[in-house]
Coordinates of C-alpha atoms and ligand atoms in Angstrom, one line a residue:
X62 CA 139.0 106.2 112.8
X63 CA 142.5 105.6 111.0
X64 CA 142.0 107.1 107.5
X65 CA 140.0 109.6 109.6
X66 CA 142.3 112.1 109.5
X67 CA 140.9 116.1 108.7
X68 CA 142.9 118.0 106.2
X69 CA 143.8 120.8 108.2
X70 CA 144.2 125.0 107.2
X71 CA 147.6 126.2 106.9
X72 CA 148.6 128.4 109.9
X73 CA 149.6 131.4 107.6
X74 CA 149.3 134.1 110.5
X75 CA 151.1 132.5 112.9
X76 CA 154.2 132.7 110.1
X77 CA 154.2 136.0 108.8
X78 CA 154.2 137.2 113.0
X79 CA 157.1 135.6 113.3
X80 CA 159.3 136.3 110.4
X81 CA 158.1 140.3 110.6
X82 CA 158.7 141.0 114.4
X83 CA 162.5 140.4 114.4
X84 CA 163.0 142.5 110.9
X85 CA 160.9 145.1 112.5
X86 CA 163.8 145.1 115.8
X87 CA 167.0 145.2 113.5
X88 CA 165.6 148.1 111.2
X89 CA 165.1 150.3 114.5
X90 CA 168.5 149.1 116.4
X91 CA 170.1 150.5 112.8
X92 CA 168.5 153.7 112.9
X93 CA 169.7 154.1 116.4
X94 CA 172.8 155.4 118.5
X95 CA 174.8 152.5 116.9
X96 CA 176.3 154.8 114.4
X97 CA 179.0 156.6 115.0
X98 CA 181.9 154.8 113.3
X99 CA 180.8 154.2 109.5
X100 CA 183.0 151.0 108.9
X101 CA 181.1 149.7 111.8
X102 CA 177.7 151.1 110.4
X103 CA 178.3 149.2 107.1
X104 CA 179.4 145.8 108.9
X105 CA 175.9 146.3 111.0
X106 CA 173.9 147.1 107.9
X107 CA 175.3 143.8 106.0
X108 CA 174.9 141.5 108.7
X109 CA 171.3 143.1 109.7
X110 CA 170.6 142.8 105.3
X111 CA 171.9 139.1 105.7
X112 CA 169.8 138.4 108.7
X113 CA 166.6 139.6 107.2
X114 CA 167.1 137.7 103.6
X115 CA 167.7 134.9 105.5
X116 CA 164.7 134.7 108.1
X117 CA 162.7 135.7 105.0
X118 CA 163.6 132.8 102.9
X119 CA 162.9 130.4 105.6
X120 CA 160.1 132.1 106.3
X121 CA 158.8 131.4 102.6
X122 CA 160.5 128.2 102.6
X123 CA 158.2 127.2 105.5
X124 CA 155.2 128.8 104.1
X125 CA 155.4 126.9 100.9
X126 CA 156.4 123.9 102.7
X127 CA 152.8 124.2 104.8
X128 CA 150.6 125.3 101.6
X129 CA 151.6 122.2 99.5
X130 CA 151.6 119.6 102.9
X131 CA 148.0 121.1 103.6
X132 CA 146.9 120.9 100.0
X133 CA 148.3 117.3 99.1
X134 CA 146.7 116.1 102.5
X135 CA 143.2 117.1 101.1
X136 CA 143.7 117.0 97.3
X137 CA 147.2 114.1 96.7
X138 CA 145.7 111.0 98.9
X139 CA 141.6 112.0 96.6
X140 CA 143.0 112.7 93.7
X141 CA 140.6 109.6 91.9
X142 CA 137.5 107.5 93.8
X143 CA 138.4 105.4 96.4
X144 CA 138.4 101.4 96.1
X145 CA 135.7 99.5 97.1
X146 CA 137.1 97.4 99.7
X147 CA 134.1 95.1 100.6
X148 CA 131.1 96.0 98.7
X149 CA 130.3 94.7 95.3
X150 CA 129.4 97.9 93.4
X151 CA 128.9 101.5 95.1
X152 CA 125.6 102.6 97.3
X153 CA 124.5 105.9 98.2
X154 CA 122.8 106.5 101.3
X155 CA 120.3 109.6 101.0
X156 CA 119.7 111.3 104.7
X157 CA 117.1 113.4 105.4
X158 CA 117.2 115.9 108.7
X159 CA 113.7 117.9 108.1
X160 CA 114.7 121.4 109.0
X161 CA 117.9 121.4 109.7
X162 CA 118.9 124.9 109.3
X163 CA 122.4 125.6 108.1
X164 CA 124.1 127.0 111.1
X165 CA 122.3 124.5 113.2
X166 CA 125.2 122.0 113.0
X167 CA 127.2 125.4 114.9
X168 CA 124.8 125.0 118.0
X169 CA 126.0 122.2 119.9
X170 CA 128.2 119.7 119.9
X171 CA 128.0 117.7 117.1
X172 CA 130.9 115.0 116.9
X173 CA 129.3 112.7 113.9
X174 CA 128.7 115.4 111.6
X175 CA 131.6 117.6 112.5
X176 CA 133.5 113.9 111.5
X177 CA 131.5 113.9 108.0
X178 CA 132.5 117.1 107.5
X179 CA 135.9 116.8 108.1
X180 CA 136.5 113.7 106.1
X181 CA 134.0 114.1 103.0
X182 CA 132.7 117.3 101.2
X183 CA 130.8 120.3 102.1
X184 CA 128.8 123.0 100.7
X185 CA 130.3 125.6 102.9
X186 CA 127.2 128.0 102.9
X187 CA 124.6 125.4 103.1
X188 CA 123.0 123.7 100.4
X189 CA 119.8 126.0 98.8
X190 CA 116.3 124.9 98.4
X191 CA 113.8 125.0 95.9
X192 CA 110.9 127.5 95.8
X193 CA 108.5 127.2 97.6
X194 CA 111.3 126.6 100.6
X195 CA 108.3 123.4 101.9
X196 CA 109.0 119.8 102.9
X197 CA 107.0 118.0 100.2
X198 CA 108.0 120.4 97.2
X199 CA 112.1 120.0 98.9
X200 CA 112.0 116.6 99.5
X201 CA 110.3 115.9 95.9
X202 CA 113.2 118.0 93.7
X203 CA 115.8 116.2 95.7
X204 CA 115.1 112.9 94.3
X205 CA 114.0 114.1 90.9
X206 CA 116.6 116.8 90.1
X207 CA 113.2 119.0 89.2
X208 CA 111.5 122.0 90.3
X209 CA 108.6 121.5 91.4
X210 CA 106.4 123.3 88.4
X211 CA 108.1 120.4 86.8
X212 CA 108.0 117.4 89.5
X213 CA 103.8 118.4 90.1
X214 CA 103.9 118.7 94.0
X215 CA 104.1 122.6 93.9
X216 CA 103.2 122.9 97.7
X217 CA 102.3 120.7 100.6
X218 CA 98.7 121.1 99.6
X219 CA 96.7 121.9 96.5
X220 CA 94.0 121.3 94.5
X221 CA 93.9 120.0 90.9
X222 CA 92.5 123.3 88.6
X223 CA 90.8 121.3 86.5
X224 CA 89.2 118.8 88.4
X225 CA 89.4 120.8 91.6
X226 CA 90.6 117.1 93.5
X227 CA 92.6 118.4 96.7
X228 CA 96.8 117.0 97.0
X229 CA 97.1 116.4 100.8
X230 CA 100.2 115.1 102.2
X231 CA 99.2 111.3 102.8
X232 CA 97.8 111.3 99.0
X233 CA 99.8 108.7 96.7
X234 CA 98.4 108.6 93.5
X235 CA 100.5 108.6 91.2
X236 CA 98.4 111.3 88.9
X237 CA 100.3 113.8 91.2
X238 CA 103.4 112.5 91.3
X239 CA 105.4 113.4 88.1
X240 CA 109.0 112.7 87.1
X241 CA 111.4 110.3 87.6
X242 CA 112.7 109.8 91.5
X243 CA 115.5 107.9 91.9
X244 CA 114.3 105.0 93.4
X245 CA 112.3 104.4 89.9
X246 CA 115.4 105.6 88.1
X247 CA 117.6 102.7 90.3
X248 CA 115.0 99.7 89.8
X249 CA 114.3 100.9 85.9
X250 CA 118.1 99.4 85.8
X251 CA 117.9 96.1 87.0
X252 CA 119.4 97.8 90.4
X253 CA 117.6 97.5 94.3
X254 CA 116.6 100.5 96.1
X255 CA 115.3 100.7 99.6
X256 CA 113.3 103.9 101.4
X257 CA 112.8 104.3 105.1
X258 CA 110.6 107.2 104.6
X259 CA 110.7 109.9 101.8
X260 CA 108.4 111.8 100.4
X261 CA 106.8 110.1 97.4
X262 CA 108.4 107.4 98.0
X263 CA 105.0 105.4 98.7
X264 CA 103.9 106.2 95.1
X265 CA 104.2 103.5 92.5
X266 CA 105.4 104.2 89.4
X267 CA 106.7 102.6 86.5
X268 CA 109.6 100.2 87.6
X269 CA 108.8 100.9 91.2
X270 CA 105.9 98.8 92.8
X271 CA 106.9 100.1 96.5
X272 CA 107.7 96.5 97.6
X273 CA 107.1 95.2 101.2
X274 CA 110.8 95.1 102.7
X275 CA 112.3 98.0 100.7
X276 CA 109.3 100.3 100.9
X277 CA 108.7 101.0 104.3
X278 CA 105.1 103.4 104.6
X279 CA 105.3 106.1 106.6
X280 CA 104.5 106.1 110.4
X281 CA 105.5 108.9 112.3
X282 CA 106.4 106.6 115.6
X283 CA 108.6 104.8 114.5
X284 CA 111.6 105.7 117.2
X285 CA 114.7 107.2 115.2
X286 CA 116.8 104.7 116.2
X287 CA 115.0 101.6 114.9
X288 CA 114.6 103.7 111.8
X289 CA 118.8 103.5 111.4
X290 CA 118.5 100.2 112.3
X291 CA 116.3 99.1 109.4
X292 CA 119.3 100.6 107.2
X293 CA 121.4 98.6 108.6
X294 CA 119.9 95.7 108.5
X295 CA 120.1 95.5 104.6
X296 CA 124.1 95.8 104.9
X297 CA 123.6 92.2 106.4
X298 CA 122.1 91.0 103.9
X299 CA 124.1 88.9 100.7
X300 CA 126.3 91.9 98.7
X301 CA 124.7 91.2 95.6
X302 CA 121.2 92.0 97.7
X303 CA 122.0 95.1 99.2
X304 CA 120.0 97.6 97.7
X305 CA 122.4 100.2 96.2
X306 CA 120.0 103.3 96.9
X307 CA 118.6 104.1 100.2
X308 CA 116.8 106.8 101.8
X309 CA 116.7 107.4 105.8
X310 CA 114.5 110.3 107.0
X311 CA 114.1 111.8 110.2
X312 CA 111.6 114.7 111.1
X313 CA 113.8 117.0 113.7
X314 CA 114.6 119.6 114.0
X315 CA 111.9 120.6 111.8
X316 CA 109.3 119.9 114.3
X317 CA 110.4 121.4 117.0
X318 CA 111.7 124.5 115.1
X319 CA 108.0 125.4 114.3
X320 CA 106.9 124.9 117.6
X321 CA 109.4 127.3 119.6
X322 CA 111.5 129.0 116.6
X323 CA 114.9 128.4 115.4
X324 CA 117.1 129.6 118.8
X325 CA 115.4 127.4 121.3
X326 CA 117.1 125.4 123.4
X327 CA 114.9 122.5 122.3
X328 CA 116.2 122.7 118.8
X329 CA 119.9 122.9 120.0
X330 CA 118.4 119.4 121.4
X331 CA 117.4 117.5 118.5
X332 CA 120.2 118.9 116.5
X333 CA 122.1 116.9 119.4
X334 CA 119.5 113.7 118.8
X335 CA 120.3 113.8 115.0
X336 CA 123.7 113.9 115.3
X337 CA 123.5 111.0 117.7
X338 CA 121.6 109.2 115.1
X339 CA 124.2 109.5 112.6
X340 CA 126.8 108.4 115.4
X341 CA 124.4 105.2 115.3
X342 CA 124.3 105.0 111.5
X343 CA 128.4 105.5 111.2
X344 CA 129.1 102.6 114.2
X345 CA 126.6 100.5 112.6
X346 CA 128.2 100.5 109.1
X347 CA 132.2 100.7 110.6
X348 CA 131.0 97.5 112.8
X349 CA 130.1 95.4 109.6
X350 CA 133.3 96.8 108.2
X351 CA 131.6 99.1 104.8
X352 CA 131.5 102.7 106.5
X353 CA 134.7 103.6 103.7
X354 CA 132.5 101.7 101.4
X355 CA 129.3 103.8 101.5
X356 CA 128.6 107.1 100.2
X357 CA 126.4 108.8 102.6
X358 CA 125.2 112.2 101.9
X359 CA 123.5 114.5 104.4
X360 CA 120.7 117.2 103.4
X361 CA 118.4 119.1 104.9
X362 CA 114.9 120.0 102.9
X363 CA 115.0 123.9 104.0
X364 CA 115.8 126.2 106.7
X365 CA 113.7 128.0 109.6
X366 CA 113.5 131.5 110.5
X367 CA 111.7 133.0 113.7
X368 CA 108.0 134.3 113.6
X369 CA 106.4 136.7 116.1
X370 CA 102.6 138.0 116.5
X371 CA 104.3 141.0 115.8
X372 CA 105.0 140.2 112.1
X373 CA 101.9 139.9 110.6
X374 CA 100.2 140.9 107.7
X375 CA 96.0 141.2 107.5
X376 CA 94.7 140.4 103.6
X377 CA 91.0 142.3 105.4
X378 CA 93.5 145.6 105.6
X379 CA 93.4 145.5 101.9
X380 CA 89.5 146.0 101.7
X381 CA 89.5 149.6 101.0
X382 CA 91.6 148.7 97.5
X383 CA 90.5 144.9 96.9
X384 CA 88.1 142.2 99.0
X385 CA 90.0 139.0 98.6
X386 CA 87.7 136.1 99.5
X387 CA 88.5 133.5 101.5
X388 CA 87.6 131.1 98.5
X389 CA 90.1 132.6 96.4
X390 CA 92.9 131.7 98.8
X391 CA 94.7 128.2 98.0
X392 CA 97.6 128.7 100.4
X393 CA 98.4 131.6 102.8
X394 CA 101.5 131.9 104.1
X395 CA 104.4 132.3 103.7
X396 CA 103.3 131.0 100.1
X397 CA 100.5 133.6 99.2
X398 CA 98.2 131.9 96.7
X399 CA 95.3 133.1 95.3
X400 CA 93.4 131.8 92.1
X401 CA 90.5 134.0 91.4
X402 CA 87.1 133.0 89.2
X403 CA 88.1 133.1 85.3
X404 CA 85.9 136.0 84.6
X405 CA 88.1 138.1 87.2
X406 CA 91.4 139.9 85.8
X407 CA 94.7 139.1 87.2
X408 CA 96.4 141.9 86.7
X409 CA 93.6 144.1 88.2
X410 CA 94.3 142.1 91.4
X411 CA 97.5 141.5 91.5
X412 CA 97.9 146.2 90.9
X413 CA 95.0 146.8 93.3
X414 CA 96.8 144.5 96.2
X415 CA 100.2 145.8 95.8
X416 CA 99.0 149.5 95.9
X417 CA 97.0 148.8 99.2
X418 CA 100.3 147.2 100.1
X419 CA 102.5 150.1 99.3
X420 CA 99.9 152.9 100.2
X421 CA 102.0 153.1 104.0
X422 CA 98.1 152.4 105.9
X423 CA 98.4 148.4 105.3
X424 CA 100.5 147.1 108.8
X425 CA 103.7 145.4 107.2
X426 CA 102.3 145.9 103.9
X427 CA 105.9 146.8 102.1
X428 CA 106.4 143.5 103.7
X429 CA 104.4 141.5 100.3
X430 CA 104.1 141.8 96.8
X431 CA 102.0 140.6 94.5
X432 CA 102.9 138.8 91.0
X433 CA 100.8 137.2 88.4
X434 CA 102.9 134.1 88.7
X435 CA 104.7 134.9 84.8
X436 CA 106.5 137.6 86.6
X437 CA 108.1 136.3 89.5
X438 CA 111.4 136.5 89.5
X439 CA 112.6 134.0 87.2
X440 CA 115.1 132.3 89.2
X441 CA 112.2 130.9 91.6
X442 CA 111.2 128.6 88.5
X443 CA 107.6 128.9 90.0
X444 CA 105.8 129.2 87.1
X445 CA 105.2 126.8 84.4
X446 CA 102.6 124.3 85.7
X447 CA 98.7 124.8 85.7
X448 CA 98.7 123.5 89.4
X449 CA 100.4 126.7 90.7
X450 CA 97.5 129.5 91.5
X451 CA 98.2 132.2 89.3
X452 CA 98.2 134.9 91.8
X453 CA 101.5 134.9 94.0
X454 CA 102.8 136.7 96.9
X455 CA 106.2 136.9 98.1
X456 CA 106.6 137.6 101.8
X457 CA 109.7 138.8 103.1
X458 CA 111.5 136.5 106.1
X459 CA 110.2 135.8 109.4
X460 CA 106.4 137.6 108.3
X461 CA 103.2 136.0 107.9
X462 CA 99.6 136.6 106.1
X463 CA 96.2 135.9 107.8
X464 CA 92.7 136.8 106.4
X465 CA 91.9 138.7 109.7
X466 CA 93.2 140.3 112.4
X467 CA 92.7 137.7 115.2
X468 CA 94.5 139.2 117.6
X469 CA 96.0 135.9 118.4
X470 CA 99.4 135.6 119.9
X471 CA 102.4 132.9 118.8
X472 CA 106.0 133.0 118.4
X473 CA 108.1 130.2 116.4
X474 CA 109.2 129.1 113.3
X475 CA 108.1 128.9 109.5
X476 CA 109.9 128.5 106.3
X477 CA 108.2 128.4 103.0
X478 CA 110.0 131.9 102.0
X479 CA 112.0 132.9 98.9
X480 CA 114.9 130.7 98.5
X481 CA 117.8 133.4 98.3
X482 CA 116.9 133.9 102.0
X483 CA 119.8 132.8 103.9
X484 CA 117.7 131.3 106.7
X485 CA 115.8 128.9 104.4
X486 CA 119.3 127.2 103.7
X487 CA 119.9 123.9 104.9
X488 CA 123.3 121.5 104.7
X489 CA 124.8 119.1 102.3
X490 CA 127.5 117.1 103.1
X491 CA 128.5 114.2 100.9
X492 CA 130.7 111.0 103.0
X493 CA 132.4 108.0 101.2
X494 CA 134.9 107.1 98.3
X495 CA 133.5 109.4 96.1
X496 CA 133.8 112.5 97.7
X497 CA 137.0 114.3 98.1
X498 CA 138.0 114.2 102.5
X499 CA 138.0 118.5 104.1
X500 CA 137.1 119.4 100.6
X501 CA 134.3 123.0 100.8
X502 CA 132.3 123.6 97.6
X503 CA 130.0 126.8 97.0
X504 CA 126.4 126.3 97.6
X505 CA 124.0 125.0 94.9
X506 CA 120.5 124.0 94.6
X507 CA 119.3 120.9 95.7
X508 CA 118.1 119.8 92.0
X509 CA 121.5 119.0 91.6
X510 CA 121.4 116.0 93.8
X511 CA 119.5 113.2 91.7
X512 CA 122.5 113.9 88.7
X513 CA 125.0 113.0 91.3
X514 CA 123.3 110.3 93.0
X515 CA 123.1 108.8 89.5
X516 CA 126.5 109.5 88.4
X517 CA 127.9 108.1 91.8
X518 CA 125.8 104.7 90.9
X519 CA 127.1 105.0 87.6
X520 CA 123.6 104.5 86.2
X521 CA 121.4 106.8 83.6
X522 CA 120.1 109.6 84.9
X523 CA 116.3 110.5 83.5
X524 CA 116.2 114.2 82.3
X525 CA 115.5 116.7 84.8
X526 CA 116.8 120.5 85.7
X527 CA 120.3 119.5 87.2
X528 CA 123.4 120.2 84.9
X529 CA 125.0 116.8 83.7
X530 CA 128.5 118.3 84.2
X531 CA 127.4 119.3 87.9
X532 CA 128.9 115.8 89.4
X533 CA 132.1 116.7 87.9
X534 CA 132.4 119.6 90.4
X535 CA 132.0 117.5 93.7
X536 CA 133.1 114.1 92.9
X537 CA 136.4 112.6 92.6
X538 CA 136.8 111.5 89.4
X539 CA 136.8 107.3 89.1
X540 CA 140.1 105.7 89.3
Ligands
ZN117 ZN1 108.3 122.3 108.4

């Protein structure tokens, strides 16, 4: 715990309260009864003017004393990288809480990554995700640094236009599985990686054969805890062994956050269990003596954000403007998307559906709009692959599209929504000698992460839709 120690804020108010309270008092006893003799007027004035020039300079003497303590305490001791102190060469371990809702670290008491926080760097407002806000399109731009009309997996589930072959979520061939991720990136360069879970990480590709002992495939029940254990268990291995890249995912609060919606006690519970994981994962590495060593950075792959029976929207409403097959429909919601026969035009579709829409007799219709995918706003990047249907809705927070009315009632959680929604952020929080201790950074997108993942390795990155000076802005520069 000894280098442990939080930068803390500078306790401005409690300064400027007490230098302006007394100043306040002699100005009024001045302007008071006091004045009948002038001689004795003048000697009160001088000695009040005296008084206040002096309680203001020690008042700015101790302000400026606490500014510069409070910067050099976060910015003096990480001005450069850390030393290495036990490892051979630096390793990055990549954690993935599925779900976790930025805010969500605010519910409960969370001790281990309130400690991450306090000593490593933070993006202040959450980290932002990549559109479509889904677990295999996040978790995919993560380790390639690219969106995912770029990366191939441009939803949890698709099909193939030309050959019509459906992408589930337990498919790895590697025809679907484009770019570089970083475990192929690690091992291209003669380095070791190791993945307890991630998505794609089954996939072989190039460099990366998924070897038994590194590779671990996926299994739902494997108990978080032996999960952290597996990590471990390569930090006991010979230094030259240990894998340099590692990835450790965990499914909460994700799950539980569809089930019952984000303000459930139940996800204020495996907020708690994660946390508790990473207590695991920090005793684990301080008891073999490389916690200082390691740079651990904690992400989320999106946000969550309430739904009710309430908030729905029925494609059948539309029928007096457009019928919209159920054939038509790839993916439904929150990710509208529709790809129509060839013969059929989009535009026609896409104007007929939004005037239904707008027309004030579709329930919640002004809650979706329609794009042919080209003009979607071009910050979603959600364009430029032949696998995204080329009909588009955007539905706004907390709503959701069926076909037909069915009357059924639920309530819980969903994300999948535009990525400027605030809800659909998750956290980033980088731990270890590269990362600067209390320091906040603004929010970014999450296709920033492979370039600094790379850069902290000090290997070459392959080219993706990060910026290359992007690591420059959140790492401590090398020593
Ligand atoms: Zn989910």
């Amino acid at each position: 715990m000894g280098p442990d120690s939080p930068a803390k804020p500078t306790p401005a108010p409690d300064q400027e309260e007490n230098s302006s309270s007394p100043t306040t008092a002699l100005l009024s006893f001045d302007t008071d009864a006091y004045s009948s003799n002038p001689s004795h007027k003048t000697s009160i004035l001088f000695i009040s003017l005296t008084l206040i020039t002096c309680i203001a300079l020690s008042a700015a003497f101790a302000f400026a004393f606490l500014f510069f303590s409070a910067a050099s305490s976060s910015a003096g001791v990480d001005s450069t990288a850390r030393a290495l102190t036990k490892l051979k060469r630096p390793v990055v371990i990549l954690i993935s809480s599925d779900g976790f809702r930025f805010g969500y670290q605010f519910k409960t008491s969370t001790p281990n990554i309130d400690r991450l926080i306090a000593n490593g760097t933070e993006a202040e407002r959450g980290l932002i995700p990549v559109f479509p806000t889904l677990t295999f399109p996040n978790h995919y731009s993560i380790v390639t640094g690219l969106y995912p009309a770029h990366h191939g997996i441009i939803n949890n589930y698709f099909l193939d236009p030309v050959t019509g072959d459906a992408f589930t979520m337990a498919n790895h061939d590697s025809k679907w599985w484009l770019g570089e991720p970083l475990w192929e990136t690690v091992t291209n360069q003669g380095l070791g990686a190791a993945t307890v879970f991630w998505v794609g990480a089954e996939v072989k590709k190039g460099s990366w054969s998924c070897p038994v002992n590194l590779c671990h495939h996926y299994n739902q029940s494997v108990p978080f805890e032996e999960r952290v254990d597996m990590i471990l268990q390569y930090f006991d291995l010979p230094s030259e062994e240990i894998p340099v890249f590692m990835t450790l995912y965990f499914e909460d609060p994700d799950h539980q956050g569809h089930k019952v919606g984000p303000d459930d006690p139940q996800v204020t519970e495996a907020v708690a269990r994660i946390d508790s994981m990473l207590g695991k994962l920090i005793s684990g590495l301080e008891k073999r003596g490389v916690f200082e060593d390691v740079n651990i950075i904690l992400v989320g792959d999106h946000g969550m954000v309430g739904t009710c029976d309430k908030k729905l929207i029925f494609i059948e409403d539309l029928a007096p403007w457009i019928v919209i097959p159920d054939s038509w429909v790839q993916s439904r919601t929150p990710l509208l998307a529709i790809r129509p026969p060839p013969d059929i035009s989009l535009s026609e579709i896409v104007s007929k559906m939004n005037e239904g829409l707008q027309s004030g007799k579709v329930k919640n219709g002004n809650r979706l709009k329609m794009y042919v995918k080209e003009e979607l706003p071009s910050r979603l990047h959600y364009s430029a692959s032949d696998r995204i249907p080329p009909v588009i809705g955007l539905v706004e927070e907390g709503f959701k599209v069926e076909m037909k009315n069915s009357k059924r009632q639920e309530c819980g959680g969903a994300h999948g929504y535009d990525n400027s929604v605030f809800s659909m952020r998750t956290i980033f929080i980088g731990h270890g000698p590269q990362f600067a201790r209390g320091r906040k950074v603004p929010s970014f997108e999450n296709v920033q992460i492979y370039n600094l993942v790379t850069s902290i390795l000090n290997i070459k990155p392959a080219p993706n839709n990060g910026s290359a000076s992007f690591p420059q802005s959140i790492l401590l520069p090398s020593s």
